[in-house]
Amino acid sequence: MAGVARRIALLLQYHGGGFAGSQRQAGQPSVQEALEEAVAALTGARTRCDFAGRTDAGVHALEQVAAFTSTADIPAARWIRGLNHFLPADVAVQAAREVPADFDPRRAALDRTYHYRVRLAAQRQPLWERAAWVLSGPFDLDAMRRALMTLEGEHEFAAFAGRTDGAGTVRTLQKACLHATVNGLEFRFQAPSFLPHQVRHMVGQVIAVGRGSVCPGIVEELLARPRTGAAGPVAPPQGLYLVRVRYELAALQGWETFAGWEEHEDVRWTAD
């Protein structure tokens, strides 16, 4: 039964391996298409679903935020079960909240946090190759952290962009850090916004520093003399996760489901 139009925000988790990206693309599967089809199946009406950020083919999300407007008379909590019934196995709604009618999940975001996972192994890892970048060590963690510290702050990040789309390439990176465990490396980045492929370029460049194939000073050089896409190699998409989008909106406080991957004492992967 139709009622007053309401704006519904969703917290989505998805595995990106089967999608050409989050944004709808002609002739290719996308998370947006899957969600819009699920909303249509549940309500009988088609509506556009807006996303907090675009993720590329193969990139995952633990807390992507989407929003749509509907006149369906469905309580916010029931959207979760209803949409999950129609969504494919690789996408699931984790939370749903009613928000103001003008809520734009992209423009209203304070910042976004991405994690990038590297699995350390000497052999192929069939269970991990769709969820992380599988590499063998050793790595110089101190050199990698120095490179990451150089990336923090406001910089011209053109060298770390896969493309610029004609827009500006100055960004402010609030956090760039590295955590190491026995089995892997985890990069964590936080910023109000990112350039296309920026995180994957940063990870690939820092991995090269950690292996000793380039010196840590290369990062400073790339920031000082930017040339689009010069940083790299580009880390593959399967290790990248959108883990959080933050808002000031009271309705979206406390709805997070991801508490962060477990912390462990640092393992010293050195190049010695």
PDB file of C-alpha atoms in Angstrom:
ATOM      1  CA  MET A   1       0.000   0.000   0.000  1.00  0.00           C
ATOM      2  CA  ALA A   2       1.415   3.370  -1.047  1.00  0.00           C
ATOM      3  CA  GLY A   3       1.903   6.133   1.467  1.00  0.00           C
ATOM      4  CA  VAL A   4       3.910   9.323   1.903  1.00  0.00           C
ATOM      5  CA  ALA A   5       7.254   9.425   0.107  1.00  0.00           C
ATOM      6  CA  ARG A   6      10.106   8.633   2.491  1.00  0.00           C
ATOM      7  CA  ARG A   7      13.868   8.603   2.090  1.00  0.00           C
ATOM      8  CA  ILE A   8      15.507   5.352   3.229  1.00  0.00           C
ATOM      9  CA  ALA A   9      19.246   4.945   3.858  1.00  0.00           C
ATOM     10  CA  LEU A  10      20.808   1.491   3.735  1.00  0.00           C
ATOM     11  CA  LEU A  11      24.060   0.069   5.020  1.00  0.00           C
ATOM     12  CA  LEU A  12      25.257  -2.460   2.435  1.00  0.00           C
ATOM     13  CA  GLN A  13      27.832  -5.213   2.474  1.00  0.00           C
ATOM     14  CA  TYR A  14      28.924  -6.810  -0.785  1.00  0.00           C
ATOM     15  CA  HIS A  15      31.601  -8.909  -2.400  1.00  0.00           C
ATOM     16  CA  GLY A  16      32.672  -7.077  -5.540  1.00  0.00           C
ATOM     17  CA  GLY A  17      34.077 -10.043  -7.440  1.00  0.00           C
ATOM     18  CA  GLY A  18      30.941 -10.621  -9.510  1.00  0.00           C
ATOM     19  CA  PHE A  19      30.235  -6.973 -10.317  1.00  0.00           C
ATOM     20  CA  ALA A  20      31.625  -4.475 -12.825  1.00  0.00           C
ATOM     21  CA  GLY A  21      31.472  -1.928  -9.994  1.00  0.00           C
ATOM     22  CA  SER A  22      28.923  -0.297  -7.712  1.00  0.00           C
ATOM     23  CA  GLN A  23      27.534   2.080 -10.353  1.00  0.00           C
ATOM     24  CA  ARG A  24      25.020   0.902 -12.950  1.00  0.00           C
ATOM     25  CA  GLN A  25      26.675   0.135 -16.319  1.00  0.00           C
ATOM     26  CA  ALA A  26      24.991  -0.895 -19.553  1.00  0.00           C
ATOM     27  CA  GLY A  27      25.219  -4.618 -20.180  1.00  0.00           C
ATOM     28  CA  GLN A  28      27.271  -5.362 -17.057  1.00  0.00           C
ATOM     29  CA  PRO A  29      26.240  -6.425 -13.537  1.00  0.00           C
ATOM     30  CA  SER A  30      26.496  -3.724 -10.871  1.00  0.00           C
ATOM     31  CA  VAL A  31      25.565  -3.351  -7.216  1.00  0.00           C
ATOM     32  CA  GLN A  32      23.299  -0.410  -8.059  1.00  0.00           C
ATOM     33  CA  GLU A  33      21.348  -2.466 -10.574  1.00  0.00           C
ATOM     34  CA  ALA A  34      20.999  -5.348  -8.119  1.00  0.00           C
ATOM     35  CA  LEU A  35      19.691  -3.037  -5.406  1.00  0.00           C
ATOM     36  CA  GLU A  36      17.292  -1.158  -7.682  1.00  0.00           C
ATOM     37  CA  GLU A  37      15.890  -4.446  -8.967  1.00  0.00           C
ATOM     38  CA  ALA A  38      15.402  -5.651  -5.390  1.00  0.00           C
ATOM     39  CA  VAL A  39      13.570  -2.432  -4.423  1.00  0.00           C
ATOM     40  CA  ALA A  40      11.338  -2.791  -7.495  1.00  0.00           C
ATOM     41  CA  ALA A  41      10.599  -6.448  -6.696  1.00  0.00           C
ATOM     42  CA  LEU A  42       9.706  -5.595  -3.094  1.00  0.00           C
ATOM     43  CA  THR A  43       7.622  -2.461  -3.736  1.00  0.00           C
ATOM     44  CA  GLY A  44       6.391  -2.849  -7.312  1.00  0.00           C
ATOM     45  CA  ALA A  45       7.854   0.577  -8.184  1.00  0.00           C
ATOM     46  CA  ARG A  46      11.175   1.558  -9.692  1.00  0.00           C
ATOM     47  CA  THR A  47      13.368   4.182  -8.037  1.00  0.00           C
ATOM     48  CA  ARG A  48      16.975   5.350  -8.265  1.00  0.00           C
ATOM     49  CA  CYS A  49      19.400   4.271  -5.553  1.00  0.00           C
ATOM     50  CA  ASP A  50      22.205   6.735  -4.792  1.00  0.00           C
ATOM     51  CA  PHE A  51      25.522   5.597  -3.310  1.00  0.00           C
ATOM     52  CA  ALA A  52      28.020   7.230  -0.959  1.00  0.00           C
ATOM     53  CA  GLY A  53      30.916   6.347  -3.208  1.00  0.00           C
ATOM     54  CA  ARG A  54      31.774   4.496  -6.375  1.00  0.00           C
ATOM     55  CA  THR A  55      33.672   1.221  -6.031  1.00  0.00           C
ATOM     56  CA  ASP A  56      35.343  -0.351  -9.042  1.00  0.00           C
ATOM     57  CA  ALA A  57      35.032  -3.856 -10.437  1.00  0.00           C
ATOM     58  CA  GLY A  58      36.195  -6.419  -7.899  1.00  0.00           C
ATOM     59  CA  VAL A  59      36.225  -3.992  -4.937  1.00  0.00           C
ATOM     60  CA  HIS A  60      34.260  -4.959  -1.827  1.00  0.00           C
ATOM     61  CA  ALA A  61      32.279  -3.027   0.778  1.00  0.00           C
ATOM     62  CA  LEU A  62      31.590  -3.711   4.431  1.00  0.00           C
ATOM     63  CA  GLU A  63      29.627  -0.491   4.971  1.00  0.00           C
ATOM     64  CA  GLN A  64      28.625   1.141   1.702  1.00  0.00           C
ATOM     65  CA  VAL A  65      25.753   3.599   2.148  1.00  0.00           C
ATOM     66  CA  ALA A  66      22.894   3.855  -0.339  1.00  0.00           C
ATOM     67  CA  ALA A  67      19.658   5.836  -0.265  1.00  0.00           C
ATOM     68  CA  PHE A  68      16.402   5.877  -2.221  1.00  0.00           C
ATOM     69  CA  THR A  69      12.943   7.410  -2.046  1.00  0.00           C
ATOM     70  CA  SER A  70       9.827   5.257  -1.844  1.00  0.00           C
ATOM     71  CA  THR A  71       6.126   5.627  -1.105  1.00  0.00           C
ATOM     72  CA  ALA A  72       5.901   1.987   0.027  1.00  0.00           C
ATOM     73  CA  ASP A  73       4.366   1.704   3.492  1.00  0.00           C
ATOM     74  CA  ILE A  74       7.196  -0.396   4.943  1.00  0.00           C
ATOM     75  CA  PRO A  75       8.794   0.320   8.339  1.00  0.00           C
ATOM     76  CA  ALA A  76      12.528   1.013   8.125  1.00  0.00           C
ATOM     77  CA  ALA A  77      13.472  -2.176   9.969  1.00  0.00           C
ATOM     78  CA  ARG A  78      11.500  -4.371   7.554  1.00  0.00           C
ATOM     79  CA  TRP A  79      13.446  -3.107   4.536  1.00  0.00           C
ATOM     80  CA  ILE A  80      16.368  -5.250   5.671  1.00  0.00           C
ATOM     81  CA  ARG A  81      14.601  -8.591   5.502  1.00  0.00           C
ATOM     82  CA  GLY A  82      12.537  -7.644   2.461  1.00  0.00           C
ATOM     83  CA  LEU A  83      15.421  -6.453   0.293  1.00  0.00           C
ATOM     84  CA  ASN A  84      17.725  -9.291   1.346  1.00  0.00           C
ATOM     85  CA  HIS A  85      15.111 -11.735   0.094  1.00  0.00           C
ATOM     86  CA  PHE A  86      15.501 -10.336  -3.444  1.00  0.00           C
ATOM     87  CA  LEU A  87      19.183  -9.417  -3.477  1.00  0.00           C
ATOM     88  CA  PRO A  88      21.795 -11.797  -4.926  1.00  0.00           C
ATOM     89  CA  ALA A  89      24.010 -13.755  -2.539  1.00  0.00           C
ATOM     90  CA  ASP A  90      26.940 -11.335  -2.870  1.00  0.00           C
ATOM     91  CA  VAL A  91      24.946  -8.306  -1.598  1.00  0.00           C
ATOM     92  CA  ALA A  92      23.143  -7.868   1.723  1.00  0.00           C
ATOM     93  CA  VAL A  93      21.532  -4.991   3.616  1.00  0.00           C
ATOM     94  CA  GLN A  94      22.947  -4.709   7.147  1.00  0.00           C
ATOM     95  CA  ALA A  95      20.877  -1.778   8.461  1.00  0.00           C
ATOM     96  CA  ALA A  96      18.159   0.627   7.316  1.00  0.00           C
ATOM     97  CA  ARG A  97      17.166   4.055   8.634  1.00  0.00           C
ATOM     98  CA  GLU A  98      14.684   6.721   7.589  1.00  0.00           C
ATOM     99  CA  VAL A  99      16.489   9.980   6.752  1.00  0.00           C
ATOM    100  CA  PRO A 100      15.492  13.496   5.629  1.00  0.00           C
ATOM    101  CA  ALA A 101      14.060  13.772   2.122  1.00  0.00           C
ATOM    102  CA  ASP A 102      17.078  15.711   0.815  1.00  0.00           C
ATOM    103  CA  PHE A 103      19.708  13.266   2.112  1.00  0.00           C
ATOM    104  CA  ASP A 104      22.453  12.640  -0.458  1.00  0.00           C
ATOM    105  CA  PRO A 105      24.778   9.851   0.730  1.00  0.00           C
ATOM    106  CA  ARG A 106      27.685  11.142  -1.345  1.00  0.00           C
ATOM    107  CA  ARG A 107      27.528  14.875  -0.625  1.00  0.00           C
ATOM    108  CA  ALA A 108      26.592  14.500   3.045  1.00  0.00           C
ATOM    109  CA  ALA A 109      29.529  12.220   3.904  1.00  0.00           C
ATOM    110  CA  LEU A 110      32.148  13.613   6.273  1.00  0.00           C
ATOM    111  CA  ASP A 111      34.780  11.110   5.207  1.00  0.00           C
ATOM    112  CA  ARG A 112      35.333   7.595   3.917  1.00  0.00           C
ATOM    113  CA  THR A 113      37.609   4.831   5.175  1.00  0.00           C
ATOM    114  CA  TYR A 114      39.142   2.132   2.999  1.00  0.00           C
ATOM    115  CA  HIS A 115      41.175  -0.873   4.080  1.00  0.00           C
ATOM    116  CA  TYR A 116      43.433  -2.842   1.783  1.00  0.00           C
ATOM    117  CA  ARG A 117      44.358  -6.425   2.703  1.00  0.00           C
ATOM    118  CA  VAL A 118      47.513  -8.265   1.686  1.00  0.00           C
ATOM    119  CA  ARG A 119      47.810 -11.973   2.459  1.00  0.00           C
ATOM    120  CA  LEU A 120      51.383 -13.157   2.973  1.00  0.00           C
ATOM    121  CA  ALA A 121      52.103 -16.618   1.606  1.00  0.00           C
ATOM    122  CA  ALA A 122      54.776 -18.432  -0.364  1.00  0.00           C
ATOM    123  CA  GLN A 123      52.243 -20.397  -2.426  1.00  0.00           C
ATOM    124  CA  ARG A 124      48.945 -19.703  -4.167  1.00  0.00           C
ATOM    125  CA  GLN A 125      46.032 -19.247  -1.758  1.00  0.00           C
ATOM    126  CA  PRO A 126      42.755 -20.358  -3.399  1.00  0.00           C
ATOM    127  CA  LEU A 127      40.660 -19.322  -0.385  1.00  0.00           C
ATOM    128  CA  TRP A 128      42.173 -15.826  -0.239  1.00  0.00           C
ATOM    129  CA  GLU A 129      42.690 -14.825  -3.860  1.00  0.00           C
ATOM    130  CA  ARG A 130      39.193 -13.308  -4.149  1.00  0.00           C
ATOM    131  CA  ALA A 131      39.556 -11.378  -0.883  1.00  0.00           C
ATOM    132  CA  ALA A 132      43.158 -10.124  -0.726  1.00  0.00           C
ATOM    133  CA  TRP A 133      46.336  -9.508  -2.699  1.00  0.00           C
ATOM    134  CA  VAL A 134      48.460 -12.604  -2.108  1.00  0.00           C
ATOM    135  CA  LEU A 135      52.173 -11.806  -1.916  1.00  0.00           C
ATOM    136  CA  SER A 136      55.321 -13.284  -0.413  1.00  0.00           C
ATOM    137  CA  GLY A 137      57.588 -11.291   1.910  1.00  0.00           C
ATOM    138  CA  PRO A 138      59.779  -9.984   3.278  1.00  0.00           C
ATOM    139  CA  PHE A 139      58.909  -6.283   3.538  1.00  0.00           C
ATOM    140  CA  ASP A 140      60.608  -3.341   5.201  1.00  0.00           C
ATOM    141  CA  LEU A 141      57.780  -2.039   7.378  1.00  0.00           C
ATOM    142  CA  ASP A 142      59.682   1.029   8.561  1.00  0.00           C
ATOM    143  CA  ALA A 143      60.285   2.195   4.991  1.00  0.00           C
ATOM    144  CA  MET A 144      56.628   1.556   4.126  1.00  0.00           C
ATOM    145  CA  ARG A 145      55.428   3.575   7.091  1.00  0.00           C
ATOM    146  CA  ARG A 146      57.700   6.478   6.200  1.00  0.00           C
ATOM    147  CA  ALA A 147      56.193   6.464   2.712  1.00  0.00           C
ATOM    148  CA  LEU A 148      52.674   6.408   4.157  1.00  0.00           C
ATOM    149  CA  MET A 149      53.419   9.333   6.477  1.00  0.00           C
ATOM    150  CA  THR A 150      54.514  11.325   3.439  1.00  0.00           C
ATOM    151  CA  LEU A 151      51.098  10.728   1.864  1.00  0.00           C
ATOM    152  CA  GLU A 152      49.165  12.163   4.812  1.00  0.00           C
ATOM    153  CA  GLY A 153      47.890  15.722   4.531  1.00  0.00           C
ATOM    154  CA  GLU A 154      46.787  17.872   1.594  1.00  0.00           C
ATOM    155  CA  HIS A 155      48.636  17.087  -1.628  1.00  0.00           C
ATOM    156  CA  GLU A 156      48.359  17.051  -5.385  1.00  0.00           C
ATOM    157  CA  PHE A 157      47.566  13.349  -5.868  1.00  0.00           C
ATOM    158  CA  ALA A 158      47.456  13.220  -9.681  1.00  0.00           C
ATOM    159  CA  ALA A 159      50.265  10.634  -9.767  1.00  0.00           C
ATOM    160  CA  PHE A 160      48.089   8.329  -7.678  1.00  0.00           C
ATOM    161  CA  ALA A 161      44.963   8.696  -9.835  1.00  0.00           C
ATOM    162  CA  GLY A 162      43.946   6.176 -12.441  1.00  0.00           C
ATOM    163  CA  ARG A 163      42.075   8.972 -14.210  1.00  0.00           C
ATOM    164  CA  THR A 164      41.121  12.527 -13.369  1.00  0.00           C
ATOM    165  CA  ASP A 165      37.858  13.055 -15.327  1.00  0.00           C
ATOM    166  CA  GLY A 166      38.895  16.685 -15.797  1.00  0.00           C
ATOM    167  CA  ALA A 167      38.352  17.463 -12.107  1.00  0.00           C
ATOM    168  CA  GLY A 168      40.861  18.703  -9.559  1.00  0.00           C
ATOM    169  CA  THR A 169      43.312  16.220  -8.082  1.00  0.00           C
ATOM    170  CA  VAL A 170      44.137  17.886  -4.761  1.00  0.00           C
ATOM    171  CA  ARG A 171      42.933  15.751  -1.856  1.00  0.00           C
ATOM    172  CA  THR A 172      43.443  15.663   1.913  1.00  0.00           C
ATOM    173  CA  LEU A 173      44.437  12.267   3.260  1.00  0.00           C
ATOM    174  CA  GLN A 174      43.546  12.248   6.958  1.00  0.00           C
ATOM    175  CA  LYS A 175      45.009   8.832   7.725  1.00  0.00           C
ATOM    176  CA  ALA A 176      47.448   6.481   5.985  1.00  0.00           C
ATOM    177  CA  CYS A 177      48.741   3.675   8.160  1.00  0.00           C
ATOM    178  CA  LEU A 178      49.881   0.069   8.062  1.00  0.00           C
ATOM    179  CA  HIS A 179      49.248  -2.842  10.411  1.00  0.00           C
ATOM    180  CA  ALA A 180      51.142  -6.136  10.116  1.00  0.00           C
ATOM    181  CA  THR A 181      50.278  -9.615  11.393  1.00  0.00           C
ATOM    182  CA  VAL A 182      51.817 -13.051  10.977  1.00  0.00           C
ATOM    183  CA  ASN A 183      49.634 -13.705   7.936  1.00  0.00           C
ATOM    184  CA  GLY A 184      49.230 -10.350   6.305  1.00  0.00           C
ATOM    185  CA  LEU A 185      49.373  -6.588   5.954  1.00  0.00           C
ATOM    186  CA  GLU A 186      46.477  -4.187   6.303  1.00  0.00           C
ATOM    187  CA  PHE A 187      46.582  -0.644   4.935  1.00  0.00           C
ATOM    188  CA  ARG A 188      44.077   1.871   6.288  1.00  0.00           C
ATOM    189  CA  PHE A 189      43.190   5.155   4.581  1.00  0.00           C
ATOM    190  CA  GLN A 190      40.715   7.863   5.588  1.00  0.00           C
ATOM    191  CA  ALA A 191      39.801  11.001   3.622  1.00  0.00           C
ATOM    192  CA  PRO A 192      36.788  13.174   2.787  1.00  0.00           C
ATOM    193  CA  SER A 193      37.094  11.918  -0.804  1.00  0.00           C
ATOM    194  CA  PHE A 194      39.413   9.888  -3.004  1.00  0.00           C
ATOM    195  CA  LEU A 195      40.419  10.017  -6.654  1.00  0.00           C
ATOM    196  CA  PRO A 196      39.600   7.051  -8.915  1.00  0.00           C
ATOM    197  CA  HIS A 197      41.987   4.169  -8.126  1.00  0.00           C
ATOM    198  CA  GLN A 198      43.871   6.353  -5.623  1.00  0.00           C
ATOM    199  CA  VAL A 199      44.026   3.770  -2.853  1.00  0.00           C
ATOM    200  CA  ARG A 200      45.208   1.018  -5.179  1.00  0.00           C
ATOM    201  CA  HIS A 201      47.947   3.264  -6.603  1.00  0.00           C
ATOM    202  CA  MET A 202      49.077   4.211  -3.099  1.00  0.00           C
ATOM    203  CA  VAL A 203      49.169   0.599  -1.921  1.00  0.00           C
ATOM    204  CA  GLY A 204      51.042  -0.587  -4.999  1.00  0.00           C
ATOM    205  CA  GLN A 205      53.641   2.159  -4.637  1.00  0.00           C
ATOM    206  CA  VAL A 206      54.174   1.500  -0.932  1.00  0.00           C
ATOM    207  CA  ILE A 207      54.498  -2.245  -1.575  1.00  0.00           C
ATOM    208  CA  ALA A 208      57.266  -1.418  -4.070  1.00  0.00           C
ATOM    209  CA  VAL A 209      58.984   0.639  -1.364  1.00  0.00           C
ATOM    210  CA  GLY A 210      58.676  -2.233   1.112  1.00  0.00           C
ATOM    211  CA  ARG A 211      60.289  -4.655  -1.302  1.00  0.00           C
ATOM    212  CA  GLY A 212      63.196  -2.298  -1.856  1.00  0.00           C
ATOM    213  CA  SER A 213      62.617  -1.896  -5.584  1.00  0.00           C
ATOM    214  CA  VAL A 214      62.284   1.885  -5.095  1.00  0.00           C
ATOM    215  CA  CYS A 215      63.368   4.199  -2.266  1.00  0.00           C
ATOM    216  CA  PRO A 216      60.808   5.729   0.146  1.00  0.00           C
ATOM    217  CA  GLY A 217      61.640   9.169  -1.312  1.00  0.00           C
ATOM    218  CA  ILE A 218      59.792   8.215  -4.516  1.00  0.00           C
ATOM    219  CA  VAL A 219      56.509   9.111  -2.835  1.00  0.00           C
ATOM    220  CA  GLU A 220      57.663  12.661  -2.106  1.00  0.00           C
ATOM    221  CA  GLU A 221      58.856  12.994  -5.709  1.00  0.00           C
ATOM    222  CA  LEU A 222      55.506  11.809  -7.087  1.00  0.00           C
ATOM    223  CA  LEU A 223      53.658  14.370  -4.948  1.00  0.00           C
ATOM    224  CA  ALA A 224      56.028  17.189  -5.893  1.00  0.00           C
ATOM    225  CA  ARG A 225      56.049  16.452  -9.640  1.00  0.00           C
ATOM    226  CA  PRO A 226      52.679  14.829 -10.326  1.00  0.00           C
ATOM    227  CA  ARG A 227      52.007  13.040 -13.578  1.00  0.00           C
ATOM    228  CA  THR A 228      48.646  11.310 -13.845  1.00  0.00           C
ATOM    229  CA  GLY A 229      48.881   7.615 -13.058  1.00  0.00           C
ATOM    230  CA  ALA A 230      52.675   7.635 -12.573  1.00  0.00           C
ATOM    231  CA  ALA A 231      52.569   5.837  -9.199  1.00  0.00           C
ATOM    232  CA  GLY A 232      52.399   2.116  -9.004  1.00  0.00           C
ATOM    233  CA  PRO A 233      52.243  -0.718  -9.712  1.00  0.00           C
ATOM    234  CA  VAL A 234      48.488  -0.615  -9.162  1.00  0.00           C
ATOM    235  CA  ALA A 235      47.337  -3.057  -6.497  1.00  0.00           C
ATOM    236  CA  PRO A 236      44.602  -5.452  -7.727  1.00  0.00           C
ATOM    237  CA  PRO A 237      40.991  -4.683  -6.727  1.00  0.00           C
ATOM    238  CA  GLN A 238      40.186  -7.781  -4.676  1.00  0.00           C
ATOM    239  CA  GLY A 239      42.138  -6.550  -1.637  1.00  0.00           C
ATOM    240  CA  LEU A 240      40.238  -3.251  -1.355  1.00  0.00           C
ATOM    241  CA  TYR A 241      37.299  -2.713   1.020  1.00  0.00           C
ATOM    242  CA  LEU A 242      35.136   0.346   1.670  1.00  0.00           C
ATOM    243  CA  VAL A 243      34.687  -0.117   5.413  1.00  0.00           C
ATOM    244  CA  ARG A 244      33.014   3.053   6.672  1.00  0.00           C
ATOM    245  CA  VAL A 245      31.304   6.284   5.596  1.00  0.00           C
ATOM    246  CA  ARG A 246      30.732   8.839   8.369  1.00  0.00           C
ATOM    247  CA  TYR A 247      27.894  11.363   8.667  1.00  0.00           C
ATOM    248  CA  GLU A 248      26.820  14.098  11.077  1.00  0.00           C
ATOM    249  CA  LEU A 249      23.156  13.117  10.598  1.00  0.00           C
ATOM    250  CA  ALA A 250      21.684  11.963  13.910  1.00  0.00           C
ATOM    251  CA  ALA A 251      19.610   9.253  12.225  1.00  0.00           C
ATOM    252  CA  LEU A 252      22.790   7.515  11.050  1.00  0.00           C
ATOM    253  CA  GLN A 253      24.650   7.468  14.346  1.00  0.00           C
ATOM    254  CA  GLY A 254      25.373   4.081  15.883  1.00  0.00           C
ATOM    255  CA  TRP A 255      24.235   1.992  12.931  1.00  0.00           C
ATOM    256  CA  GLU A 256      27.701   0.690  12.015  1.00  0.00           C
ATOM    257  CA  THR A 257      28.168  -3.073  11.979  1.00  0.00           C
ATOM    258  CA  PHE A 258      31.926  -3.287  11.278  1.00  0.00           C
ATOM    259  CA  ALA A 259      34.048  -2.984  14.413  1.00  0.00           C
ATOM    260  CA  GLY A 260      37.404  -3.285  12.622  1.00  0.00           C
ATOM    261  CA  TRP A 261      39.582  -6.288  11.957  1.00  0.00           C
ATOM    262  CA  GLU A 262      41.234  -7.738  15.022  1.00  0.00           C
ATOM    263  CA  GLU A 263      44.417  -6.029  16.163  1.00  0.00           C
ATOM    264  CA  HIS A 264      47.589  -8.064  16.705  1.00  0.00           C
ATOM    265  CA  GLU A 265      51.098  -7.265  17.770  1.00  0.00           C
ATOM    266  CA  ASP A 266      53.183  -6.068  14.841  1.00  0.00           C
ATOM    267  CA  VAL A 267      55.284  -8.641  13.012  1.00  0.00           C
ATOM    268  CA  ARG A 268      58.606  -7.312  11.756  1.00  0.00           C
ATOM    269  CA  TRP A 269      58.751  -8.205   8.089  1.00  0.00           C
ATOM    270  CA  THR A 270      62.163  -6.750   7.245  1.00  0.00           C
ATOM    271  CA  ALA A 271      64.209  -6.758   4.074  1.00  0.00           C
ATOM    272  CA  ASP A 272      67.368  -7.940   5.917  1.00  0.00           C
TER     273      ASP A 272
END
